[in-house]
GROMACS .gro file of C-alpha atoms in nm:
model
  373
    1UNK     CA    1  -3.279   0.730  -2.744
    2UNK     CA    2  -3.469   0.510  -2.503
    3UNK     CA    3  -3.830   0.598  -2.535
    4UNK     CA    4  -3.847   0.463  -2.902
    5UNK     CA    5  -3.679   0.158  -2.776
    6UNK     CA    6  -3.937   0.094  -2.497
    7UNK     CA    7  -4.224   0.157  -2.735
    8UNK     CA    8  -4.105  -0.128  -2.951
    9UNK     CA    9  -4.078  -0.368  -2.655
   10UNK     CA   10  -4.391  -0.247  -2.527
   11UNK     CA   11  -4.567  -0.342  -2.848
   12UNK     CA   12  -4.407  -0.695  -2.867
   13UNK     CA   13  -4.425  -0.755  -2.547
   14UNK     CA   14  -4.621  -0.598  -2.330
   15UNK     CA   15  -4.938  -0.813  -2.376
   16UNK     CA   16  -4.800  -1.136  -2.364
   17UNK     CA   17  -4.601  -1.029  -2.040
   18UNK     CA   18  -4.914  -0.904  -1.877
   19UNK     CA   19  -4.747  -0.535  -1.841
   20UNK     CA   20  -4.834  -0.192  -1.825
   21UNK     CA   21  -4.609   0.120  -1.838
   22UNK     CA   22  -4.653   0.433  -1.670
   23UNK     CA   23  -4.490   0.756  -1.736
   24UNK     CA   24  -4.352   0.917  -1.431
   25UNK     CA   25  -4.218   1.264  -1.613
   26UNK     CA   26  -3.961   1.512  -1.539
   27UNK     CA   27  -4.081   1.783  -1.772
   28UNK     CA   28  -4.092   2.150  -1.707
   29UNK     CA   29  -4.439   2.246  -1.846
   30UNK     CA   30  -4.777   2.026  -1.896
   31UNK     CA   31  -4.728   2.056  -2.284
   32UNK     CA   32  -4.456   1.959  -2.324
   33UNK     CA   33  -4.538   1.636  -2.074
   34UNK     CA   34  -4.844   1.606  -2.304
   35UNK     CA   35  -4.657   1.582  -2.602
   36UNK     CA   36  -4.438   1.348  -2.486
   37UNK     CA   37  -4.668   1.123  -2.390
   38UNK     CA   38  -4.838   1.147  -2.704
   39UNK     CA   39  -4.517   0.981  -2.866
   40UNK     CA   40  -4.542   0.687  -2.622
   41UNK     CA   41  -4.741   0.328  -2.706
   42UNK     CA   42  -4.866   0.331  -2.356
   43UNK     CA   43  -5.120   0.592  -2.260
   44UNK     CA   44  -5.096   0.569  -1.840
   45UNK     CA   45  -4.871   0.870  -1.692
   46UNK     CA   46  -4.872   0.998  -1.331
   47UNK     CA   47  -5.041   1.330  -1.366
   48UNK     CA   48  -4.820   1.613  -1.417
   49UNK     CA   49  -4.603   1.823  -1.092
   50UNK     CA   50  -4.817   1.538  -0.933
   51UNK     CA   51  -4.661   1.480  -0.597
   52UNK     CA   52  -4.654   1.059  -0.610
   53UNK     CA   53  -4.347   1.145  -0.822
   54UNK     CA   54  -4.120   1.300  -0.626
   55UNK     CA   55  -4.260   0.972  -0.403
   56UNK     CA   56  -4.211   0.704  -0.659
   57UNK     CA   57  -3.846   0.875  -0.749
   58UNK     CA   58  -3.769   0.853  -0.309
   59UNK     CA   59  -3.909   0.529  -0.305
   60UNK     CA   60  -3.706   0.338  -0.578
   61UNK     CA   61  -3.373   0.585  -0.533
   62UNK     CA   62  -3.433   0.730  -0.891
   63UNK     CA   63  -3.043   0.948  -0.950
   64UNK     CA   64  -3.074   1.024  -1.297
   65UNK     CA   65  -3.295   0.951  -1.618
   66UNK     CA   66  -3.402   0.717  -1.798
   67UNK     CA   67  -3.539   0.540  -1.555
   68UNK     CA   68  -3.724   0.225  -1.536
   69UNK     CA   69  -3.840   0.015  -1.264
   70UNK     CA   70  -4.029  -0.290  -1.245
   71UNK     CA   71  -4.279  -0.415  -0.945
   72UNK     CA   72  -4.499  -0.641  -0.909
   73UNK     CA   73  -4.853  -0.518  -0.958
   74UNK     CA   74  -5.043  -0.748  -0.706
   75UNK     CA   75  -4.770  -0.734  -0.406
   76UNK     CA   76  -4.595  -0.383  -0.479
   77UNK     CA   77  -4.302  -0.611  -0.447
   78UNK     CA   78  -3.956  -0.433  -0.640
   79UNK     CA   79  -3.790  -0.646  -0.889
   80UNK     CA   80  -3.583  -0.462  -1.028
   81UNK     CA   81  -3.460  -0.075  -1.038
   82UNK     CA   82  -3.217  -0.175  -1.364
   83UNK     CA   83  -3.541  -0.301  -1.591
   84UNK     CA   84  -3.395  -0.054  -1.863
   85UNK     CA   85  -3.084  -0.260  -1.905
   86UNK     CA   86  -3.276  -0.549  -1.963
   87UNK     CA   87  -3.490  -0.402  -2.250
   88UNK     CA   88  -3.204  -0.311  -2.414
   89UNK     CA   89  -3.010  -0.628  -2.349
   90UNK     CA   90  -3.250  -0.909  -2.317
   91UNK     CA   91  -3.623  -0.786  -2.387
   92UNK     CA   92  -3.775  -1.111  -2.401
   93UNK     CA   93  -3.619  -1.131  -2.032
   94UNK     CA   94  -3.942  -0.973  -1.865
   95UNK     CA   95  -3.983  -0.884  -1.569
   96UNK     CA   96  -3.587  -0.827  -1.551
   97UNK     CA   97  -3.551  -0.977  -1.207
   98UNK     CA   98  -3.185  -0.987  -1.108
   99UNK     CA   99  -3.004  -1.290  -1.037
  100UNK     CA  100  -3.005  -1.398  -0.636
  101UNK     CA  101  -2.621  -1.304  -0.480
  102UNK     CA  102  -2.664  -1.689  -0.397
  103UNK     CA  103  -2.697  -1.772  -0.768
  104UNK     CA  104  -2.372  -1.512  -0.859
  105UNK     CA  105  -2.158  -1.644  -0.618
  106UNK     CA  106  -2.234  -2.005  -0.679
  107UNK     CA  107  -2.118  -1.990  -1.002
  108UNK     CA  108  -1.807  -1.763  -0.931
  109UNK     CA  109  -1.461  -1.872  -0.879
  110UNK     CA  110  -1.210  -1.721  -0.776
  111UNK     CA  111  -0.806  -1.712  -0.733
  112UNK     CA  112  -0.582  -1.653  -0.429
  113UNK     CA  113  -0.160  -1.719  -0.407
  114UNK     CA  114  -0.200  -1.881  -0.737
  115UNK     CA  115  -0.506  -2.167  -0.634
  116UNK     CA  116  -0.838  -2.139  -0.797
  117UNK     CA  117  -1.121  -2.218  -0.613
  118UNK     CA  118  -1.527  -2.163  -0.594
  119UNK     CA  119  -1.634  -1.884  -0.415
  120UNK     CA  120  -1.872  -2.104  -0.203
  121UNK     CA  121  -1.602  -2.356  -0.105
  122UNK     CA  122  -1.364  -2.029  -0.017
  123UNK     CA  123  -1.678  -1.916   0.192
  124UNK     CA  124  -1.728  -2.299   0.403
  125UNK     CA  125  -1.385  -2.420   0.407
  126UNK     CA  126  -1.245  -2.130   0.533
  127UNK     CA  127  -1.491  -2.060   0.766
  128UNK     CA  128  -1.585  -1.708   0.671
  129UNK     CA  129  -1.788  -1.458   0.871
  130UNK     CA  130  -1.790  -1.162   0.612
  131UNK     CA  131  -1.719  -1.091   0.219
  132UNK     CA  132  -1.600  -0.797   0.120
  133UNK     CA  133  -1.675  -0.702  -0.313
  134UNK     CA  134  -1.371  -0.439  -0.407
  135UNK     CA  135  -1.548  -0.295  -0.709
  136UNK     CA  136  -1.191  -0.158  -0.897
  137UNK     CA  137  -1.002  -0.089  -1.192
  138UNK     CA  138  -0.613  -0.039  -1.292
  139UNK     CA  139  -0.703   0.238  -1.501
  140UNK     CA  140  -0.872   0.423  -1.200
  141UNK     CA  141  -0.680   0.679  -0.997
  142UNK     CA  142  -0.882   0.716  -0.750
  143UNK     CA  143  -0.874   0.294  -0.713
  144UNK     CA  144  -0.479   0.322  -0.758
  145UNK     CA  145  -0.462   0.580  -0.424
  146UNK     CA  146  -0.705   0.373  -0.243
  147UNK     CA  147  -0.590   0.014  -0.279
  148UNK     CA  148  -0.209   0.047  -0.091
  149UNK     CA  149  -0.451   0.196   0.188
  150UNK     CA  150  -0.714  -0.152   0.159
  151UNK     CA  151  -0.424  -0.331   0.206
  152UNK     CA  152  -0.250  -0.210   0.475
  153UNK     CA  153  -0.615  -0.287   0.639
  154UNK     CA  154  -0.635  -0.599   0.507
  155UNK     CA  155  -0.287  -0.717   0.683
  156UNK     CA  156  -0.392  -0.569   1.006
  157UNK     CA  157  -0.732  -0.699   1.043
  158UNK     CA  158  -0.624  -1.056   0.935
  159UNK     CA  159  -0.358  -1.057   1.216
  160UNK     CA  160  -0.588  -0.946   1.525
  161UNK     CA  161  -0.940  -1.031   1.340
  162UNK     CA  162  -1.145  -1.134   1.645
  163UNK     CA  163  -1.374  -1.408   1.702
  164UNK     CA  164  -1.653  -1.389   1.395
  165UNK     CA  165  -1.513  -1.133   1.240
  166UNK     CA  166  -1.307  -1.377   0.961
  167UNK     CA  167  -1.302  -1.235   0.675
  168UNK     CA  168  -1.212  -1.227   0.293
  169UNK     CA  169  -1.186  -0.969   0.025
  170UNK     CA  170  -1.298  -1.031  -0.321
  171UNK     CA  171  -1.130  -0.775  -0.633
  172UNK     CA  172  -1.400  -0.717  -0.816
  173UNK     CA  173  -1.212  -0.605  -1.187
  174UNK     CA  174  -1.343  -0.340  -1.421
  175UNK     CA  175  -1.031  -0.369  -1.619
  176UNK     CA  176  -1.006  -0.345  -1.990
  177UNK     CA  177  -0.813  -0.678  -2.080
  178UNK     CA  178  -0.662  -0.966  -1.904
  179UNK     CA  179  -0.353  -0.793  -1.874
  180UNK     CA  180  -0.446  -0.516  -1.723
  181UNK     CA  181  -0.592  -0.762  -1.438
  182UNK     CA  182  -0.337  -0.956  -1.361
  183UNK     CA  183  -0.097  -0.676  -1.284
  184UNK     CA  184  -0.336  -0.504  -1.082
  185UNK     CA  185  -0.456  -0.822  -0.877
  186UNK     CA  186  -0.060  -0.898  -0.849
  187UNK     CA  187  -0.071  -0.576  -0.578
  188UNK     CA  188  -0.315  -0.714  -0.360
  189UNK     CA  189  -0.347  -1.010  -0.115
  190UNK     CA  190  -0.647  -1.104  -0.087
  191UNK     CA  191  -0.881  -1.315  -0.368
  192UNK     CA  192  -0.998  -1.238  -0.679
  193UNK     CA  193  -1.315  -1.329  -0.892
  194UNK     CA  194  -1.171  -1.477  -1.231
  195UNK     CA  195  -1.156  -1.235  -1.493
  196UNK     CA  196  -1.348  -1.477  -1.733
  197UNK     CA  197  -1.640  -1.427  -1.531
  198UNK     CA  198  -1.789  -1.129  -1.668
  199UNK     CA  199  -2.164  -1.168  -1.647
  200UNK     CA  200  -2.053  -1.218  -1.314
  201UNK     CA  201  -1.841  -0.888  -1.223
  202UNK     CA  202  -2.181  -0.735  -1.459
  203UNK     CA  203  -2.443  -0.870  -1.212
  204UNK     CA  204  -2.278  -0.829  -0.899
  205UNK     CA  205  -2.205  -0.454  -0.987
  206UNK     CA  206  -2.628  -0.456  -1.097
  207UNK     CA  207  -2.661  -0.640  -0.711
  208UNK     CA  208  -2.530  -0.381  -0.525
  209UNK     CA  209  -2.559  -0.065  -0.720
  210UNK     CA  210  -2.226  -0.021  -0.760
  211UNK     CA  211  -2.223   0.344  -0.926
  212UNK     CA  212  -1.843   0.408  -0.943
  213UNK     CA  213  -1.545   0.267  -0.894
  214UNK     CA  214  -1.339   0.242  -0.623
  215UNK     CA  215  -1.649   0.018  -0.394
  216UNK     CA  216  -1.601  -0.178  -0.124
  217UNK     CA  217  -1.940  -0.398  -0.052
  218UNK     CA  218  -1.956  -0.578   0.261
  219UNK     CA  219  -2.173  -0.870   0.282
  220UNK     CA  220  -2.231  -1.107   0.554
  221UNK     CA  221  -2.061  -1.426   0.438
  222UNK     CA  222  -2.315  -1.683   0.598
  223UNK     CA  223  -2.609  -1.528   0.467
  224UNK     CA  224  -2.525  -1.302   0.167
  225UNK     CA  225  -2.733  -0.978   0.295
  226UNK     CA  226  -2.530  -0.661   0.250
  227UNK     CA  227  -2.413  -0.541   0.588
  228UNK     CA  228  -2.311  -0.149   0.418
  229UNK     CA  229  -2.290  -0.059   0.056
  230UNK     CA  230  -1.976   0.115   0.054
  231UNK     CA  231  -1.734   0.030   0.344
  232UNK     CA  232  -1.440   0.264   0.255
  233UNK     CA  233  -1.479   0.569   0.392
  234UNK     CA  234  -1.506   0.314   0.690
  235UNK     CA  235  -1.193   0.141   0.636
  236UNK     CA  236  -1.021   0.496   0.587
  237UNK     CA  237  -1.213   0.714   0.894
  238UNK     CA  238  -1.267   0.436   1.134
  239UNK     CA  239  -1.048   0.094   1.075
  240UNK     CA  240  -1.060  -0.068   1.425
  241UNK     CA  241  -1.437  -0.028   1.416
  242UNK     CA  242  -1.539  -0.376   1.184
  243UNK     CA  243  -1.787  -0.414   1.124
  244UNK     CA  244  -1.919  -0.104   1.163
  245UNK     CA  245  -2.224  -0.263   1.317
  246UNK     CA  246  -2.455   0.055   1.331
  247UNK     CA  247  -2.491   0.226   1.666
  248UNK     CA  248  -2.749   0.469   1.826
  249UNK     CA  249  -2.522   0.771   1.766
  250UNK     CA  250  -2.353   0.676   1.435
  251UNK     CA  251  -1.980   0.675   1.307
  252UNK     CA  252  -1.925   1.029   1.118
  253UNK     CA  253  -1.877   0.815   0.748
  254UNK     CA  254  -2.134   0.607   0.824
  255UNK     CA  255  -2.363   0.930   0.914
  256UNK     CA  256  -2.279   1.078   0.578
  257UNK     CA  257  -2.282   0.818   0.316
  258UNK     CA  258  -2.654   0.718   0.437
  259UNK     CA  259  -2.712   1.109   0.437
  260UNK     CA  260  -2.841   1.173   0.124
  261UNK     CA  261  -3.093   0.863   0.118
  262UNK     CA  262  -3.211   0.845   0.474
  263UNK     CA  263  -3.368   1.091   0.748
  264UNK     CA  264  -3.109   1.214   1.015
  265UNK     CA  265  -3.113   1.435   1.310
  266UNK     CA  266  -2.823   1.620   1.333
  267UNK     CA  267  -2.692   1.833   1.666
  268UNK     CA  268  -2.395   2.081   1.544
  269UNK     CA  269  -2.191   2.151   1.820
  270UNK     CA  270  -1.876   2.331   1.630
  271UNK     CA  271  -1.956   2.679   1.776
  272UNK     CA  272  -2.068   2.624   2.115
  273UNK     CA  273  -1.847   2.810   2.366
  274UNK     CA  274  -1.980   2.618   2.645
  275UNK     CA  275  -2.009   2.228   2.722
  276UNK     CA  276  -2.241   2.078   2.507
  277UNK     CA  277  -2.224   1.715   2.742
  278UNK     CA  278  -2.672   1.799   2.810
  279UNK     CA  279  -2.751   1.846   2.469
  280UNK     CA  280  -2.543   1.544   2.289
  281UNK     CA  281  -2.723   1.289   2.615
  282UNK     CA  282  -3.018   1.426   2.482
  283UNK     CA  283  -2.928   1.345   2.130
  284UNK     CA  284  -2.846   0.973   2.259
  285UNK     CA  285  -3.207   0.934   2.433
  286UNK     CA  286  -3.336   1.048   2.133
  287UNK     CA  287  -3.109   0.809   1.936
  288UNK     CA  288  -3.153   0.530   2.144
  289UNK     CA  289  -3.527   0.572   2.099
  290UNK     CA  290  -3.597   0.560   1.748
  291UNK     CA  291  -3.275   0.315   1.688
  292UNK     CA  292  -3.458   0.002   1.650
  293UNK     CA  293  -3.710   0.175   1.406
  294UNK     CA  294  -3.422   0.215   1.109
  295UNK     CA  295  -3.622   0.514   0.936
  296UNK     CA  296  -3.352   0.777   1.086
  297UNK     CA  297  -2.998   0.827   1.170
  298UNK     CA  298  -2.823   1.015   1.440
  299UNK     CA  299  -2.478   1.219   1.459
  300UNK     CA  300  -2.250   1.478   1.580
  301UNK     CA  301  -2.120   1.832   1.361
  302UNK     CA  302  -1.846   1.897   1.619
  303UNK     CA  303  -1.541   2.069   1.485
  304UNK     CA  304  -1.361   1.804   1.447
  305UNK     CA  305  -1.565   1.610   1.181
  306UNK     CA  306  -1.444   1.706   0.834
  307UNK     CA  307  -1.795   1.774   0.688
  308UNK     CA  308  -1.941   2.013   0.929
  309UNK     CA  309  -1.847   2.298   0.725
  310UNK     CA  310  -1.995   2.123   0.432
  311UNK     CA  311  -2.253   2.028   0.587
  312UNK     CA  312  -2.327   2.402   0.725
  313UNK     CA  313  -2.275   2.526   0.352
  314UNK     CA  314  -2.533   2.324   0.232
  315UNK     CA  315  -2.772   2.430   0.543
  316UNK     CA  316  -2.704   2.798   0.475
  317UNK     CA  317  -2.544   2.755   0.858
  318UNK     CA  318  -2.210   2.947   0.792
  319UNK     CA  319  -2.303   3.251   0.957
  320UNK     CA  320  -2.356   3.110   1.308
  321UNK     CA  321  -2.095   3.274   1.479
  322UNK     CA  322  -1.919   3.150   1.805
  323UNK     CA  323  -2.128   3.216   2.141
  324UNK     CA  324  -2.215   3.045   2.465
  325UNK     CA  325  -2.546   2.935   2.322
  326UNK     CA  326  -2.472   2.883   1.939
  327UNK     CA  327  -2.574   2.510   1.897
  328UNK     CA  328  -2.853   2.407   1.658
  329UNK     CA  329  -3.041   2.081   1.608
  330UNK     CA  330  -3.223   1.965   1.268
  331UNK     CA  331  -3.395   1.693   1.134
  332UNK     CA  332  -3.239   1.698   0.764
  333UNK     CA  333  -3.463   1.466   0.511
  334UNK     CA  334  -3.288   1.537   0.175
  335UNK     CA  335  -3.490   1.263  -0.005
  336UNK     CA  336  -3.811   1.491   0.067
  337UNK     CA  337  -3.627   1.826   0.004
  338UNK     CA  338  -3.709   1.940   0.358
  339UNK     CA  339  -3.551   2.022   0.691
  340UNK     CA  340  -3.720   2.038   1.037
  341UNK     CA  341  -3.557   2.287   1.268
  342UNK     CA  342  -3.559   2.133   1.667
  343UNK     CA  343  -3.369   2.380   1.799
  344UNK     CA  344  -3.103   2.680   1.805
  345UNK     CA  345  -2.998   2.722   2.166
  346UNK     CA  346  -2.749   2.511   2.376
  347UNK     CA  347  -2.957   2.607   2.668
  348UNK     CA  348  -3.297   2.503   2.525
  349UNK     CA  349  -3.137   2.201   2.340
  350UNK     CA  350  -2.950   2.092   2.699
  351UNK     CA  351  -3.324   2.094   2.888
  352UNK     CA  352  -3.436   1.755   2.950
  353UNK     CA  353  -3.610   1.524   2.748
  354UNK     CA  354  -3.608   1.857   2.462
  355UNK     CA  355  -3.427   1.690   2.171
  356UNK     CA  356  -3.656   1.357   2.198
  357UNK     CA  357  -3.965   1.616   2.213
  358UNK     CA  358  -3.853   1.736   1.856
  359UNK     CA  359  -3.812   1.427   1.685
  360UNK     CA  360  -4.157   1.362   1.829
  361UNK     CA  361  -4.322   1.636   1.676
  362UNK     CA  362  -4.163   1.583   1.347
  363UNK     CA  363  -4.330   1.245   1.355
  364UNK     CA  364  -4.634   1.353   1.464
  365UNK     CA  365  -4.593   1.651   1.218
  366UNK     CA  366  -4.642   1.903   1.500
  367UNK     CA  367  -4.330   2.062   1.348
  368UNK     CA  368  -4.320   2.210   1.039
  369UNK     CA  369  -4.114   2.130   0.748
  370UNK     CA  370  -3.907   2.429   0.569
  371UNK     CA  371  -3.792   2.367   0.223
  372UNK     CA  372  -3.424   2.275   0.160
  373UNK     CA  373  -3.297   2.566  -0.119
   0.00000   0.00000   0.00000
């Protein structure tokens, strides 16, 4: 159990470190949060079904518990959103700030046709635009059904890669023994970080919040920064598209794998009978409008994207039925449990200027929000 754990670091620790704790709980009634607490060293705790924790959990992409994050209490700055590894690992490590990507890859080397090199020379001498971390594993089936298919992009995109678009893939190994590695990495042609480099593999897996394995983390080779956490439904849906550089109207796995963290408007189109050309330009001024902001994504649920039905399921949608005017238009914000409903006619949706209207009253919370159940 972690709470025990934390206590003890918290009393051998805490004071000299200049930290404070505060519980953030996830229990069903106020005694039982009570009593909890009461087993704690720290006495601070967000006050129960207070809403700041559904906030703080949004905020810092809490998935599961324990949790612990650390920030800095002058700037609000994040350091980390892994601080419970380091307690267990390396308490006297405080404030658990993860290693730069500059400082991993410095210090990584890694082998291609047989030559090792650093990661950093690989990087200048070979005049790299992008990186690209394959988080994988021999063992993995899921890895083992994906990696022919990485490959097969691989070849392509190194023949016809245009200008600034050079780029290298790194096998990131999860891989039991040595053994196990080197027949894996013999299946694939591009580079591979050393197997010996373990704290390595551990802290670029912590870097990018690698969750499961197979990833594919693409990073912009000059400067490090993460261009999209997890580039293969990219390289599977849409491989001619690299980088993926993010549009007003966004690519369908794009669209999704930013779904459940990030606000998006989304116009389904599957059952419309007539043309929808009005309403999707009015998606795109809306779109093109709030592009540059970042806060919230736009896309398409025609009938030919995989997930509409999903994503209808999920939206209690299913029983639209086929008509002339069946077309509806939400803002979906899953991190806030909510929905905001823009519209649910083609013809009202198709009037200028209607779609941008809605998105405006979300944000000027003219609309209101209906609970996602």
């Amino acid at each position: 159990m972690f709470t025990p754990l934390l206590s003890k670091w918290y009393k051998e620790h805490a004071e000299g470190s200049n930290a404070e704790i505060v519980f953030a709980s996830s229990d069903r009634d106020e005694a039982t949060f009570k009593s909890y607490l009461g087993e704690m060293a720290w006495n601070l705790a967000v006050p129960f079904n207070d809403s700041i924790k559904a906030k703080l959990s949004s905020e810092y992409g809490v998935s599961g518990i324990p949790t612990l994050v650390t920030v800095d209490a002058k700037t609000g700055e994040l350091i980390s959103k892994k601080a419970r590894d380091g307690v267990m690992g390396n308490p006297g490590a405080w404030p658990f700030r993860p290693r730069t990507t500059e400082d991993i890859v410095a210090k990584s080397t890694v082998t291609k046709d047989g030559a090792t090199r650093p990661l950093t020379e690989v990087i200048s001498a070979d005049g790299l635009d992008y990186l690209m971390f394959y988080f994988s594993a021999s063992w993995c089936k899921p890895c083992g059904a994906f990696t022919p298919k990485l490959a097969d992009w691989y070849g392509k995109h190194q023949a016809a890669a245009k200008e600034g678009q050079k780029t290298e893939i790194v096998f990131v190994s999860a891989d039991k023994s040595s053994g196990e590695f080197d027949a894996y990495r013999a299946k694939m042609p591009w580079a591979a970080l050393d197997f010996d480099h373990r704290q390595e593999a551990a802290d670029l897996n912590d870097k990018f919040d690698v969750e499961g394995i197979p990833t594919l983390v693409l990073v912009n080779a000059k400067t490090l920064e993460v261009v999209h956490t997890d580039a293969r439904p990219l390289v599977l849906e849409a491989p001619d598209a690299f980088p993926w550089a993010p549009t007003p109207i966004a690519l369908a796995p794009l669209l999704l794998s930013r779904i459940n963290t990030m606000k998006t408007v989304l116009l389904f189109t599957d059952k419309a009978e007539a043309s929808t050309d009005k309403a999707e330009a009015g998606l795109l001024a809306a779109a093109e409008k709030y592009f540059a902001d970042g806060e919230v994504q736009f896309g398409v649920m025609n009938a030919e994207n995989p997930m509409t039905g999903r994503i209808r399921g999920f939206l209690h949608y299913t029983g639209d039925s086929d008509s002339a005017e069946s077309c509806r238009c939400i803002l979906l914000d899953i991190p806030n449990g909510v929905k905001y409903e823009i519209g649910d006619t083609l013809s009202g949706l198709s009037a200028d200027g209607a779609i941008v209207k809605g998105v405006d009253g979300v944000f000027a919370s003219t609309v209101s929000p209906v609970p996602l159940s």
